XYZ file of C-alpha atoms in Angstrom:
487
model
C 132.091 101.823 122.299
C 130.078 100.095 120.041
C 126.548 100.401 120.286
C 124.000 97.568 121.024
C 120.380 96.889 121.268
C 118.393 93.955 121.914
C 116.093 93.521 118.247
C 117.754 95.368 115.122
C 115.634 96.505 112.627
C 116.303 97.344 109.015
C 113.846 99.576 107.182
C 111.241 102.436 107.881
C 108.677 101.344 105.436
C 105.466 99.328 105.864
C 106.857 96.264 107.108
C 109.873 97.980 109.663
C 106.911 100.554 111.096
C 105.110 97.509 111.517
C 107.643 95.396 113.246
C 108.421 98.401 115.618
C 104.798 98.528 116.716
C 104.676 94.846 117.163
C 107.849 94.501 119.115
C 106.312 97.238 121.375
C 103.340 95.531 121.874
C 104.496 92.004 122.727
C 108.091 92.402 123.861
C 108.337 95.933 125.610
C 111.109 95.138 127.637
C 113.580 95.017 124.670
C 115.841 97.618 122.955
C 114.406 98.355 119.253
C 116.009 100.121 116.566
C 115.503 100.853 113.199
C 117.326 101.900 110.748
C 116.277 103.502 107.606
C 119.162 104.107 104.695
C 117.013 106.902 102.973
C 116.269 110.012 105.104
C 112.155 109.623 105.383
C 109.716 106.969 106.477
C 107.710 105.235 103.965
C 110.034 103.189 101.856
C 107.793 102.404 98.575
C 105.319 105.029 99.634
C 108.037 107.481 99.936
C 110.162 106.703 97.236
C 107.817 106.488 94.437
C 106.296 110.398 93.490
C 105.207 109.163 89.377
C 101.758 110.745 88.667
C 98.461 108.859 90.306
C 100.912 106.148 92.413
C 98.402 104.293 94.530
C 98.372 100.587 96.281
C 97.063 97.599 93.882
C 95.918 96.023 97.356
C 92.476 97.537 99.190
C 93.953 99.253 102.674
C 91.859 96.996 104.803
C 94.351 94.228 104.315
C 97.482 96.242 103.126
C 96.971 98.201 106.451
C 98.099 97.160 109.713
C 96.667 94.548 111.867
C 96.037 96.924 114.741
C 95.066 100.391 113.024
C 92.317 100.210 111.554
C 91.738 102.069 107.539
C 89.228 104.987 108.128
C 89.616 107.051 105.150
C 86.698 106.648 102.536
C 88.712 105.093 99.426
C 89.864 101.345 99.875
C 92.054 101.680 97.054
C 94.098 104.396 98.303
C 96.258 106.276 96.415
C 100.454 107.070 97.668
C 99.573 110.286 99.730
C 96.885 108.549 101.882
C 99.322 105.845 102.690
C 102.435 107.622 103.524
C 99.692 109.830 105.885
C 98.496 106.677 107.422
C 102.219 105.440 107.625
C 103.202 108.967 109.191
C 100.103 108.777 111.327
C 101.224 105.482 112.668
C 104.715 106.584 113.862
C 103.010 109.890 115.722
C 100.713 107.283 117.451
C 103.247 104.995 118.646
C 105.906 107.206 119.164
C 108.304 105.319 116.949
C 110.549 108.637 115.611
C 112.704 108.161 118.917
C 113.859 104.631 117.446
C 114.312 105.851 113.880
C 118.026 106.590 112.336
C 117.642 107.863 109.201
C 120.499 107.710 106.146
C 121.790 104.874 108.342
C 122.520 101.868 105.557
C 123.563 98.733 106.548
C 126.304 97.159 104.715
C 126.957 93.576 106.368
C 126.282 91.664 109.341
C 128.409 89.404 110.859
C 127.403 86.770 113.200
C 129.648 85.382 116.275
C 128.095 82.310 117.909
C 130.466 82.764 120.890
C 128.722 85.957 121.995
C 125.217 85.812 119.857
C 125.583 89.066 118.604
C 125.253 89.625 115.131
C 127.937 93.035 114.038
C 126.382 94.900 111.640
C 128.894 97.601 109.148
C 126.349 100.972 109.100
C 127.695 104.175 106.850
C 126.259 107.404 107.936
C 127.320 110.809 106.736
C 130.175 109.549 104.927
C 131.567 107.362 107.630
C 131.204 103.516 108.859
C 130.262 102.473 112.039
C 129.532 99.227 113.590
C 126.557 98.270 116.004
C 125.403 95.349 117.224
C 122.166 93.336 118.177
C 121.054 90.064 119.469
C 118.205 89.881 116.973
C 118.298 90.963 113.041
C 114.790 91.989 111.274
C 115.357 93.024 108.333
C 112.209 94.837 106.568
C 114.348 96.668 103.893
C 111.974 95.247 101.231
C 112.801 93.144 98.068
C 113.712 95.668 95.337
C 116.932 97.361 94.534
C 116.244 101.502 95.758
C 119.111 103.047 93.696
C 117.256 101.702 90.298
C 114.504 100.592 88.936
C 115.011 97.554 85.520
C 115.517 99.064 82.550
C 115.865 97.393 79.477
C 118.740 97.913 76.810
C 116.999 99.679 74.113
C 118.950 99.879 70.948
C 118.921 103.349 70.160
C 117.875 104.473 72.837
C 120.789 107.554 72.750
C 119.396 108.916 69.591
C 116.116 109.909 71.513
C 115.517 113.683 71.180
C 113.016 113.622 74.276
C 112.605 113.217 77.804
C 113.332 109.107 79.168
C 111.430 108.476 82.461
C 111.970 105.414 84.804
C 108.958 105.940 86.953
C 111.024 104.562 90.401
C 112.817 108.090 90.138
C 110.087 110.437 88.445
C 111.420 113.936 87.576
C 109.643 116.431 89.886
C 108.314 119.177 87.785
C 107.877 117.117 84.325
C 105.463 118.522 82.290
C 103.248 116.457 80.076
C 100.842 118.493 79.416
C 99.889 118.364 75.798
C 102.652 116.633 75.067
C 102.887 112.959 73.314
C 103.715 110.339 75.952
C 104.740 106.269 75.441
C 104.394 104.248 78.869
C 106.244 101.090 78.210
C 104.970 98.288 80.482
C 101.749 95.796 80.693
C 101.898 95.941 84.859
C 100.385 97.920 87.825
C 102.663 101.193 86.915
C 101.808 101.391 83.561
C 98.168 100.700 84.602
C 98.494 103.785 86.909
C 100.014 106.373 84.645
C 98.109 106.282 81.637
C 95.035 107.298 82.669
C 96.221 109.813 85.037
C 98.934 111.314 82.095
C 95.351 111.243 79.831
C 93.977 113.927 81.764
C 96.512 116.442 80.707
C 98.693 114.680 77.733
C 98.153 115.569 74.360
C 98.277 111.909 73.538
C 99.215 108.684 75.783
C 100.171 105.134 74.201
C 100.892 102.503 76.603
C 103.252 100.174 74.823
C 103.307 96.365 76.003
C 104.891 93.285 74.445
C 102.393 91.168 75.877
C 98.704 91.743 77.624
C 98.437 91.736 81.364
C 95.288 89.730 83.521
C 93.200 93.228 84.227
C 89.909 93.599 86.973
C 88.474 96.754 87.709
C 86.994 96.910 91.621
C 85.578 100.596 93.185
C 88.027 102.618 94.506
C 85.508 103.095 97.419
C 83.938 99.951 99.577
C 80.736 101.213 100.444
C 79.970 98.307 102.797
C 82.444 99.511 104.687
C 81.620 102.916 105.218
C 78.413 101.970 106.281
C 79.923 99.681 108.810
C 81.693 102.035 110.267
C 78.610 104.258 110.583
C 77.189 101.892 113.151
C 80.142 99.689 114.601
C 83.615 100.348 116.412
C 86.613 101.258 114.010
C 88.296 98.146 114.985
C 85.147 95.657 114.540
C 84.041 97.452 111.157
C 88.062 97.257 110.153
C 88.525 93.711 111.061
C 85.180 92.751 110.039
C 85.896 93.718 106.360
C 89.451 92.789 106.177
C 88.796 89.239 106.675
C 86.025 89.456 104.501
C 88.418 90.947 101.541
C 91.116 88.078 103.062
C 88.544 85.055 101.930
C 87.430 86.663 98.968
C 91.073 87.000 97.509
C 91.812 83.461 98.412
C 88.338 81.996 97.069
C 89.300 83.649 93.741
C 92.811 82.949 93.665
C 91.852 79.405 94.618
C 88.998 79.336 91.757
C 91.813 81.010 89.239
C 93.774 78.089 89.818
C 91.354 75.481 89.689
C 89.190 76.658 87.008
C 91.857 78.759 84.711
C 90.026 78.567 82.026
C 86.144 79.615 83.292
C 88.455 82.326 85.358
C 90.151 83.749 82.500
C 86.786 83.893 80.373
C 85.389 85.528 83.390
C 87.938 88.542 83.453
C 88.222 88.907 79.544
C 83.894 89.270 79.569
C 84.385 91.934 81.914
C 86.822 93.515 79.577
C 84.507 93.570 76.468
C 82.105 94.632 78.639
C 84.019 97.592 79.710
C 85.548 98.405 75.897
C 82.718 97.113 74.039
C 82.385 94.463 71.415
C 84.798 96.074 68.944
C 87.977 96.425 71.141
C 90.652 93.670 70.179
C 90.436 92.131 73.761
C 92.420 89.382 72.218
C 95.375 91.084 71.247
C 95.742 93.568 73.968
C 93.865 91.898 77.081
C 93.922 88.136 76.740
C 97.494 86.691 78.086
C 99.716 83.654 77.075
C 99.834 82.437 80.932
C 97.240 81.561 82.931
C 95.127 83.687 85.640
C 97.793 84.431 88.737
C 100.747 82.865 87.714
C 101.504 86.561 87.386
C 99.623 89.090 89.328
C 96.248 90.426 88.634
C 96.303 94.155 87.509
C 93.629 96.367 89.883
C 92.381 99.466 87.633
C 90.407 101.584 90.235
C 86.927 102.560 89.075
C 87.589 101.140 85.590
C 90.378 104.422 85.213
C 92.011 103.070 82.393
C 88.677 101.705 80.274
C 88.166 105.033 80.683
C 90.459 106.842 79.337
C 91.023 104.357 76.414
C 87.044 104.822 75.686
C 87.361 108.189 75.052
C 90.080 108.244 73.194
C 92.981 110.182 75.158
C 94.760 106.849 75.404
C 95.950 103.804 72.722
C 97.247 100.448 73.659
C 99.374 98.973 71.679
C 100.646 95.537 71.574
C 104.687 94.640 70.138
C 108.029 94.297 70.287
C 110.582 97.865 70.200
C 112.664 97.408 67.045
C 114.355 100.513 68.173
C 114.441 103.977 69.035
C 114.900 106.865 66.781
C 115.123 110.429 67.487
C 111.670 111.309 67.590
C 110.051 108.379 69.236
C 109.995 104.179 69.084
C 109.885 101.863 65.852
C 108.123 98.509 66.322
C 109.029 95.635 64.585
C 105.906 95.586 63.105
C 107.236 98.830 61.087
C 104.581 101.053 63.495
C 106.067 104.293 64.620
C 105.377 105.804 67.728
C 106.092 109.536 68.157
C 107.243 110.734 71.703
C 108.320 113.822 73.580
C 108.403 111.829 76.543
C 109.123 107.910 77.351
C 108.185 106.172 80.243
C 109.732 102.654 80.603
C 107.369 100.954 83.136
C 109.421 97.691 82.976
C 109.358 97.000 86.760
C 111.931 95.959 89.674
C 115.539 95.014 89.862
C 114.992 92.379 93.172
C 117.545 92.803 95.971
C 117.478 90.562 98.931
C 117.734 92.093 102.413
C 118.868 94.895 99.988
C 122.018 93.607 99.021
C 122.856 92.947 102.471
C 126.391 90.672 103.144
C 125.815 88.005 105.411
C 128.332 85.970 107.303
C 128.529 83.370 110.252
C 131.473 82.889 112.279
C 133.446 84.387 109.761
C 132.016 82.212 107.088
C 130.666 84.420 103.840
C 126.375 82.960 103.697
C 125.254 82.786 99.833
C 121.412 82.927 100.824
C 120.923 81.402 97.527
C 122.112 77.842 98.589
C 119.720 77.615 101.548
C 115.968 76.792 101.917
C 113.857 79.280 103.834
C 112.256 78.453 106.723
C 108.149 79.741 107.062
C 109.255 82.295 104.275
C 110.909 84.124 107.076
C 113.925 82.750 108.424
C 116.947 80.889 106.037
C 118.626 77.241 107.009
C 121.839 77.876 108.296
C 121.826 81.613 109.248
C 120.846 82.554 113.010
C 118.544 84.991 114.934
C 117.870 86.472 111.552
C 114.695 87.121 110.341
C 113.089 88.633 107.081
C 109.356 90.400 106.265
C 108.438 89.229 103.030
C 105.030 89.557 101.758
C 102.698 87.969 99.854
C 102.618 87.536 95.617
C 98.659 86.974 95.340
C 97.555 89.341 98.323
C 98.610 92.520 100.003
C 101.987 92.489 101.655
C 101.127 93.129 105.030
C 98.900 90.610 105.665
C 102.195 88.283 105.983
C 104.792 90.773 107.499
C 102.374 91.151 110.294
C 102.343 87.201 110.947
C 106.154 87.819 110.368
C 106.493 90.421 113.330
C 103.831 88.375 115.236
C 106.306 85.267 114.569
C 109.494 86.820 115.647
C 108.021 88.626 119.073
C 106.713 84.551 119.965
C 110.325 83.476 119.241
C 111.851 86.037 121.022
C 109.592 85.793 124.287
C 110.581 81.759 124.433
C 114.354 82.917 123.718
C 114.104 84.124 126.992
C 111.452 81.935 128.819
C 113.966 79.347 128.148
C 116.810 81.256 129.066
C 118.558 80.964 125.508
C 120.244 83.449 123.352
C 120.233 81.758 119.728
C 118.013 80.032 117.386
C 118.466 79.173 113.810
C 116.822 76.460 111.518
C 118.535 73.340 110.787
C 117.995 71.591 107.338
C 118.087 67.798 108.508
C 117.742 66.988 104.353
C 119.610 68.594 102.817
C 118.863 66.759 99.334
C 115.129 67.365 99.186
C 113.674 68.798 96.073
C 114.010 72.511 95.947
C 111.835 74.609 94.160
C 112.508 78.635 93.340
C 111.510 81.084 96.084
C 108.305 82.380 94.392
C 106.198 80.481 91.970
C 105.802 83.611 89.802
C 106.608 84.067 85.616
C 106.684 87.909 86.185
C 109.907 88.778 84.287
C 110.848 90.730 87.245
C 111.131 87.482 89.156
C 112.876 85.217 86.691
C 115.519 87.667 86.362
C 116.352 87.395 90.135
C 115.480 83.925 91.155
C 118.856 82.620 91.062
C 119.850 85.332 93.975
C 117.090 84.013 95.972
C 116.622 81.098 98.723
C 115.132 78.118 97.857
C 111.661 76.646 99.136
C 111.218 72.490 99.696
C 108.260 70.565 99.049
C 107.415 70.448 102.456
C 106.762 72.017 105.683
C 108.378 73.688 107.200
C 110.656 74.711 104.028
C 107.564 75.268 101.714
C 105.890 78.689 100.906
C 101.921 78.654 100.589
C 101.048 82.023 99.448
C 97.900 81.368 101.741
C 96.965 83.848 104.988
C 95.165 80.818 106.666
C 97.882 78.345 106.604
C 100.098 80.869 107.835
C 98.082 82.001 110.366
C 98.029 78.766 111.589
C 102.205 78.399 110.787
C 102.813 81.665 112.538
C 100.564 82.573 115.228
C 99.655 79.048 116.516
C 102.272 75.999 115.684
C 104.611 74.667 118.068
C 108.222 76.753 118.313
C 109.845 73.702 119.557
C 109.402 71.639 115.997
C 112.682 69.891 115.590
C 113.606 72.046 112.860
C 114.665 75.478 114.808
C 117.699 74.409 117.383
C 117.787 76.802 120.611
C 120.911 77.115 122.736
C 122.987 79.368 124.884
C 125.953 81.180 123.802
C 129.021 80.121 125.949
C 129.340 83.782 126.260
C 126.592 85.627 125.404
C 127.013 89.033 126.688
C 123.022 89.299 128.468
């Protein structure tokens, strides 16, 4: 027989753990699964292993809503959070609803019995299960690879080519001459932790990236927690970090140009007056419309001070066989290559979607609250934010779902989806980012209105107000009753 549970979810990393804990908490009474494609918890946390991986959010607002951040480092690098991850699943006794190498293939809804049938290959086989409610927390980026641009040349390269999503385990670097290609977060990470034992480290970018340095340790709140409850001291500084992130991201986009002379000064300040800031630091685009870089205790001013690391700034004519020609005529000499050059975006990680039979191209429908798409029923999606930490909004997300679930049944209905009464409204892309990671994927994405409830806001308060507080029954989500529903 095939099997069925109440609430489906897809994905074991920061956003499924959450949802699991959430469903727990606010709608024990039904079934929960989860199921995980790769054979650990973690997803990101997990899956990434390059040297010095850490979060580019502080903990107290990339952590969950209800367990509180204790460990002495806000900036936290990938150990600490797959601990706190693993930690959380021990607490809650989640590994009982975990299926690991379980990955989910399609999911077909049938209005007649409002069960969505989802195709599942395990060990080599397919199975089918089904559920009354679809989650799906499988992330945003494509797993099996990482982007990769097509370097010409890049088979006459006599060394070692890295794509940091799937570091070697066991690469050396020590003492040897190492490129990191990239201007974002990973490259940010790696070159000063591959300074502390390469012989040299260049990080090549074609263009400069926005870059702040904060403490890797919030000393307000370990004194906080010296005299107050975990909880209070955790929540306490979380929404203080919350309204800090939004009064800057608010001031970055009201005052771009005072905001960008802000974060260059503290550049020069950091490298000194003689660093070409310009060249390698000061951005085409404005302040957010890509996201900031965080460099923990100034880590890479660091190592660029002293020497053990170079930044340069142009465009890869090609590769030869012992390193990278610019077309400047500059050649770079490598044993090893890192290309830093981001994501390859997946939504619901490739999953297949149909309704009564009917193939769903998310791409032609609007997304409801950033969580739910026009068109497609009891389905559901944690996606976090671009200008905060992620789980900040897959929290609301879980919160969100467990209030639509409980009036599913307080009204004694089985099925809601979100009707799109105009269907001609201006649409705008999904995220309002220039990240090249982003433009290359946009097209595969939903689409977001100019209005509520269709519009995203990129803002914690509005959605807290969206999510935890605003009327279910809004004209725009239809509830009925399956004819035959099965429960």
């Amino acid at each position: 027989m095939t099997e069925h549970v109440d609430v489906l979810i897809v994905g074991a990393g920061i956003s499924g753990l959450g949802a699991a804990v959430h469903m727990q908490k606010h709608c024990p009474e039904r079934t929960c699964l989860i199921l995980e494609g790769r054979s650990a918890i973690g997803g990101t946390w997990d899956l990434f292993r390059y040297p010095g991986i850490r979060s580019d959010s502080d903990m107290f607002t990339l952590g969950f809503s209800f367990k509180p951040w204790t460990q002495g480092k806000a900036i936290a690098d990938g150990a600490a959070i797959l601990a706190y991850l693993e930690e959380t699943v021990r607490e809650y006794r989640l590994a009982e609803r975990i299926r690991f190498d379980h990955t989910v293939s399609s999911a077909a809804w049938d209005s007649a019995s409002a069960r969505w049938t989802l195709t599942v290959q395990h060990a080599g086989a397919e199975r089918l299960l089904t559920c009354n409610f679809l989650y799906m927390c499988a992330g945003y980026y494509d797993y099996k690879e990482g982007f990769t641009p097509d370097y010409p040349g890049r088979q006459t390269f006599a060394g070692t080519f890295v794509h940091p999503q799937h570091w070697p385990a066991g690469l050396n670097c020590s003492g040897k001459r190492v490129v990191v290609i990239g201007s974002g977060a990973t490259a940010m990470t790696l070159v000063p932790t591959l300074a502390q034992e390469a012989g040299q480290v260049v990080m090549l970018q074609r263009s400069p990236t926005y870059v702040i340095s904060r403490p890797a340790e919030d000393r307000l709140a370990n004194r906080l927690r010296r005299y107050l409850p975990a909880m209070l001291a955790y929540q306490l500084i979380r929404w203080r970090n919350v309204l800090l992130q939004m009064f800057f991201f608010n001031l970055a986009r009201w005052r771009p140009e005072k905001f960008r002379d802000r974060l260059l000064g503290m550049v020069r300040h950091e490298l000194g007056p003689d660093y070409d800031v310009a060249r390698h630091f000061t951005p085409r685009y404005r302040p957010w419309q890509q996201r900031l870089c965080l460099v923990p205790d100034g880590d890479l001013f660091k190592a660029l001070r002293s020497g053990r690391a170079r930044m340069v700034t142009g465009h890869i004519d090609r590769f030869y066989a012992q390193g990278i020609r610019l077309q400047s005529g500059e050649q770079l000499e490598a044993d090893i290559v890192v290309s830093a050059t981001g994501l390859k975006l997946k939504l619901l990680g490739g999953l297949q979607v149909s309704v009564d039979g009917q193939p769903v191209n998310l791409a032609d429908t609007f997304g409801y609250k950033g969580l739910m798409f026009s068109g497609v029923p009891n389905l559901a999606v944690a996606f976090g934010y671009t200008n905060a930490s992620w789980t900040l909004k897959a929290d609301l997300t879980s919160e969100f779902v467990c209030r639509l679930l409980n009036h599913l049944q307080a009204q004694g209905k089985t099925t809601v989806v979100p009707v799109l009464d105009d269907p001609h409204q201006p649409a705008t892309p999904w995220l309002d980012f220039t990240s090249g990671y982003v433009l290359r994927a946009m097209q595969q994405f939903p689409k977001q209105g100019k209005r509520l409830p269709w519009k995203l806001y990129q803002n914690y308060l509005k959605d807290l107000l969206l999510l935890r507080y605003s009327r279910l029954e809004d004209g725009v989500l239809r509830f009925s009753k399956a004819p035959s529903s099965g429960s």
